[in-house]
Tab-separated table of C-alpha atoms in Angstrom:
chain	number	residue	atom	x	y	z
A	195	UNK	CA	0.000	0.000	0.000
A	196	UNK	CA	1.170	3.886	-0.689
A	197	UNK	CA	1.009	6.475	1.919
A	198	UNK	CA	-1.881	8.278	2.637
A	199	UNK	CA	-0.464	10.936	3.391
A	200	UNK	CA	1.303	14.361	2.268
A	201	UNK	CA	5.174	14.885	2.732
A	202	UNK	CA	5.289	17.153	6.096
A	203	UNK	CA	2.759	14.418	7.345
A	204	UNK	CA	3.138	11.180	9.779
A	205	UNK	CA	2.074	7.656	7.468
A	206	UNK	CA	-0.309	6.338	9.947
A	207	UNK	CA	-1.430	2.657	9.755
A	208	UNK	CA	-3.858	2.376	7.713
A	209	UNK	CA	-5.527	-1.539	7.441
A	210	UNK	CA	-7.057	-3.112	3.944
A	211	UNK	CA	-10.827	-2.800	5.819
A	212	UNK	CA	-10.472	0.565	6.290
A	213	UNK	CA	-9.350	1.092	2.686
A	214	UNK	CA	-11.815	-0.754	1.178
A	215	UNK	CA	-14.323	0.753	3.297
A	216	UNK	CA	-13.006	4.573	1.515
A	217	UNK	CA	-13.052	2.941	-1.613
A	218	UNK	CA	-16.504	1.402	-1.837
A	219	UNK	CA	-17.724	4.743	-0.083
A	220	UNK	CA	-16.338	6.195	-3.424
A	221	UNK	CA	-17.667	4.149	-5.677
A	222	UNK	CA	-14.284	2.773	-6.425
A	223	UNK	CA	-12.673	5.703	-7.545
A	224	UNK	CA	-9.324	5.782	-6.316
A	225	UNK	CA	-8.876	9.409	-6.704
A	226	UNK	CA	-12.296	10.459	-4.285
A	227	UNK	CA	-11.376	7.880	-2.066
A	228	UNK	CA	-8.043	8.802	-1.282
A	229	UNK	CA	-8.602	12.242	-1.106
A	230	UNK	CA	-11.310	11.425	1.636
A	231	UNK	CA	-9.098	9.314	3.493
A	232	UNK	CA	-6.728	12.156	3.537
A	233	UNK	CA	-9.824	14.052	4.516
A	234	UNK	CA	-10.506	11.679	7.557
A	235	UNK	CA	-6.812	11.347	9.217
A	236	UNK	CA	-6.796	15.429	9.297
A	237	UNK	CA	-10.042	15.351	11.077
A	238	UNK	CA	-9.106	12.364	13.203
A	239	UNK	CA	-5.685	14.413	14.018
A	240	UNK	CA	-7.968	16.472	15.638
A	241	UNK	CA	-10.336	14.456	17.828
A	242	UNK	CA	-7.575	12.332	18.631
A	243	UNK	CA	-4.051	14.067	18.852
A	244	UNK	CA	-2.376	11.423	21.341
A	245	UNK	CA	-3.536	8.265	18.795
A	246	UNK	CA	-6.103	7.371	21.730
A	247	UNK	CA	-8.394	9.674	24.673
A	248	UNK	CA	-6.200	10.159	27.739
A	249	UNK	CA	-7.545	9.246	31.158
A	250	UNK	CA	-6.914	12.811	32.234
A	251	UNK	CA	-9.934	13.862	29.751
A	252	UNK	CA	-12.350	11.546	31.772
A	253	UNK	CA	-11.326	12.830	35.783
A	254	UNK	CA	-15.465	13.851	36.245
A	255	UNK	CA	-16.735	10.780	34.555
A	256	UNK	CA	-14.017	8.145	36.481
A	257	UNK	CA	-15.144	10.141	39.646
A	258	UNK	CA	-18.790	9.336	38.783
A	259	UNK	CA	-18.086	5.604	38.046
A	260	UNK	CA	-20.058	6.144	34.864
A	261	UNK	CA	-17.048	5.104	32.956
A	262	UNK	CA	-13.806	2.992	33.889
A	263	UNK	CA	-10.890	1.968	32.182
A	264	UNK	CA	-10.366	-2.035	31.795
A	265	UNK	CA	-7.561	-3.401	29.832
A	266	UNK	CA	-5.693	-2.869	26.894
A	267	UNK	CA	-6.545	-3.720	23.426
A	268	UNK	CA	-4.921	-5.824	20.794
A	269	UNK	CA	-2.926	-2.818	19.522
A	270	UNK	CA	-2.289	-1.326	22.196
A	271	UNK	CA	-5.275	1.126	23.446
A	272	UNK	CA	-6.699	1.193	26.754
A	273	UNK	CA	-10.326	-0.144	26.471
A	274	UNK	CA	-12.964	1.676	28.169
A	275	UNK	CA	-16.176	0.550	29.727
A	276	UNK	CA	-18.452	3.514	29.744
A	277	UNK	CA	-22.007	2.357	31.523
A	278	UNK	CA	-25.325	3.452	29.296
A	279	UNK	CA	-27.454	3.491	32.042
A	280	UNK	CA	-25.135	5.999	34.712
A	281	UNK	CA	-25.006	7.965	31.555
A	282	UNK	CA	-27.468	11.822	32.303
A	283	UNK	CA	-26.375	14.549	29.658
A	284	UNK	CA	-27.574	16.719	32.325
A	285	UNK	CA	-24.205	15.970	34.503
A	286	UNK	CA	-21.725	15.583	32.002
A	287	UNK	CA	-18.633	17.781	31.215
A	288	UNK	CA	-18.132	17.730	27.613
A	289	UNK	CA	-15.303	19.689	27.533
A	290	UNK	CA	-13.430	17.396	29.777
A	291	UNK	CA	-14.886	14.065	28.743
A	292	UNK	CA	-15.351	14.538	25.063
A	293	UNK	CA	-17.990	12.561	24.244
A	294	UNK	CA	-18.038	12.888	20.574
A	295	UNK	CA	-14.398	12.538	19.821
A	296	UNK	CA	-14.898	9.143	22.168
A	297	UNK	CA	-17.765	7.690	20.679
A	298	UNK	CA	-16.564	8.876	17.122
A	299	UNK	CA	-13.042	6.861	17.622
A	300	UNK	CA	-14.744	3.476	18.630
A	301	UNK	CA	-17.361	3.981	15.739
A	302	UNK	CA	-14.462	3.924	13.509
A	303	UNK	CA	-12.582	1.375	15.199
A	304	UNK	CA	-15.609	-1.338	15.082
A	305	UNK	CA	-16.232	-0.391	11.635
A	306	UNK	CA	-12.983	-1.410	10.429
A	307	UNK	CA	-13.418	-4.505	12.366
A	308	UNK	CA	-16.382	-5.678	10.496
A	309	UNK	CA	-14.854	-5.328	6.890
């Protein structure tokens, strides 16, 4: 596989689901799917700068015991076990917890686990 990636830029790992999940997105044009693959790592730069969610951007919910961290995953990642029903967006810090960027990384993790 090529780099996804310009020259001032990191190559990230980038698996064949994943690719073939840009590609059929694209309609199998190599050109659109590429370019929104490049798309996607700038963006994911973004909600994830460390390559994973740092326990020190989940103090509030740890403290609450609506979420706790539990292992590490095949590559590497810690896992973490976040509990639906403890869950109130009434008492949540977004700022600190992130919930997006958290639920947007595991989206895309267990998508490229089903290709």
């Amino acid at each position: 596989m090529g780099p996804a990636h310009t020259e001032n830029e990191v190559e990230p790992e980038i698996d064949h689901g994943t690719l073939r999940r840009f590609l059929r997105a694209r309609s199998l044009n190599v050109e659109k799917a590429l370019k929104s693959l490049r798309e996607h790592l700038k963006w994911m730069q973004v909600f994830k700068p460390n390559g994973f969610i740092d326990e020190s951007n989940m103090k509030s919910e740890l403290a609450k015991k609506k979420i706790w961290l539990s292992y590490w995953g095949a590559f590497g990642y810690p896992i973490g076990v976040l509990l639906a029903q403890k869950h109130r967006t009434s008492d949540r810090d977004l700022d600190e917890f992130i919930c997006k960027r958290y639920t947007i990384h595991h989206a895309f993790m267990w998508s490229g686990i089903q290709d």
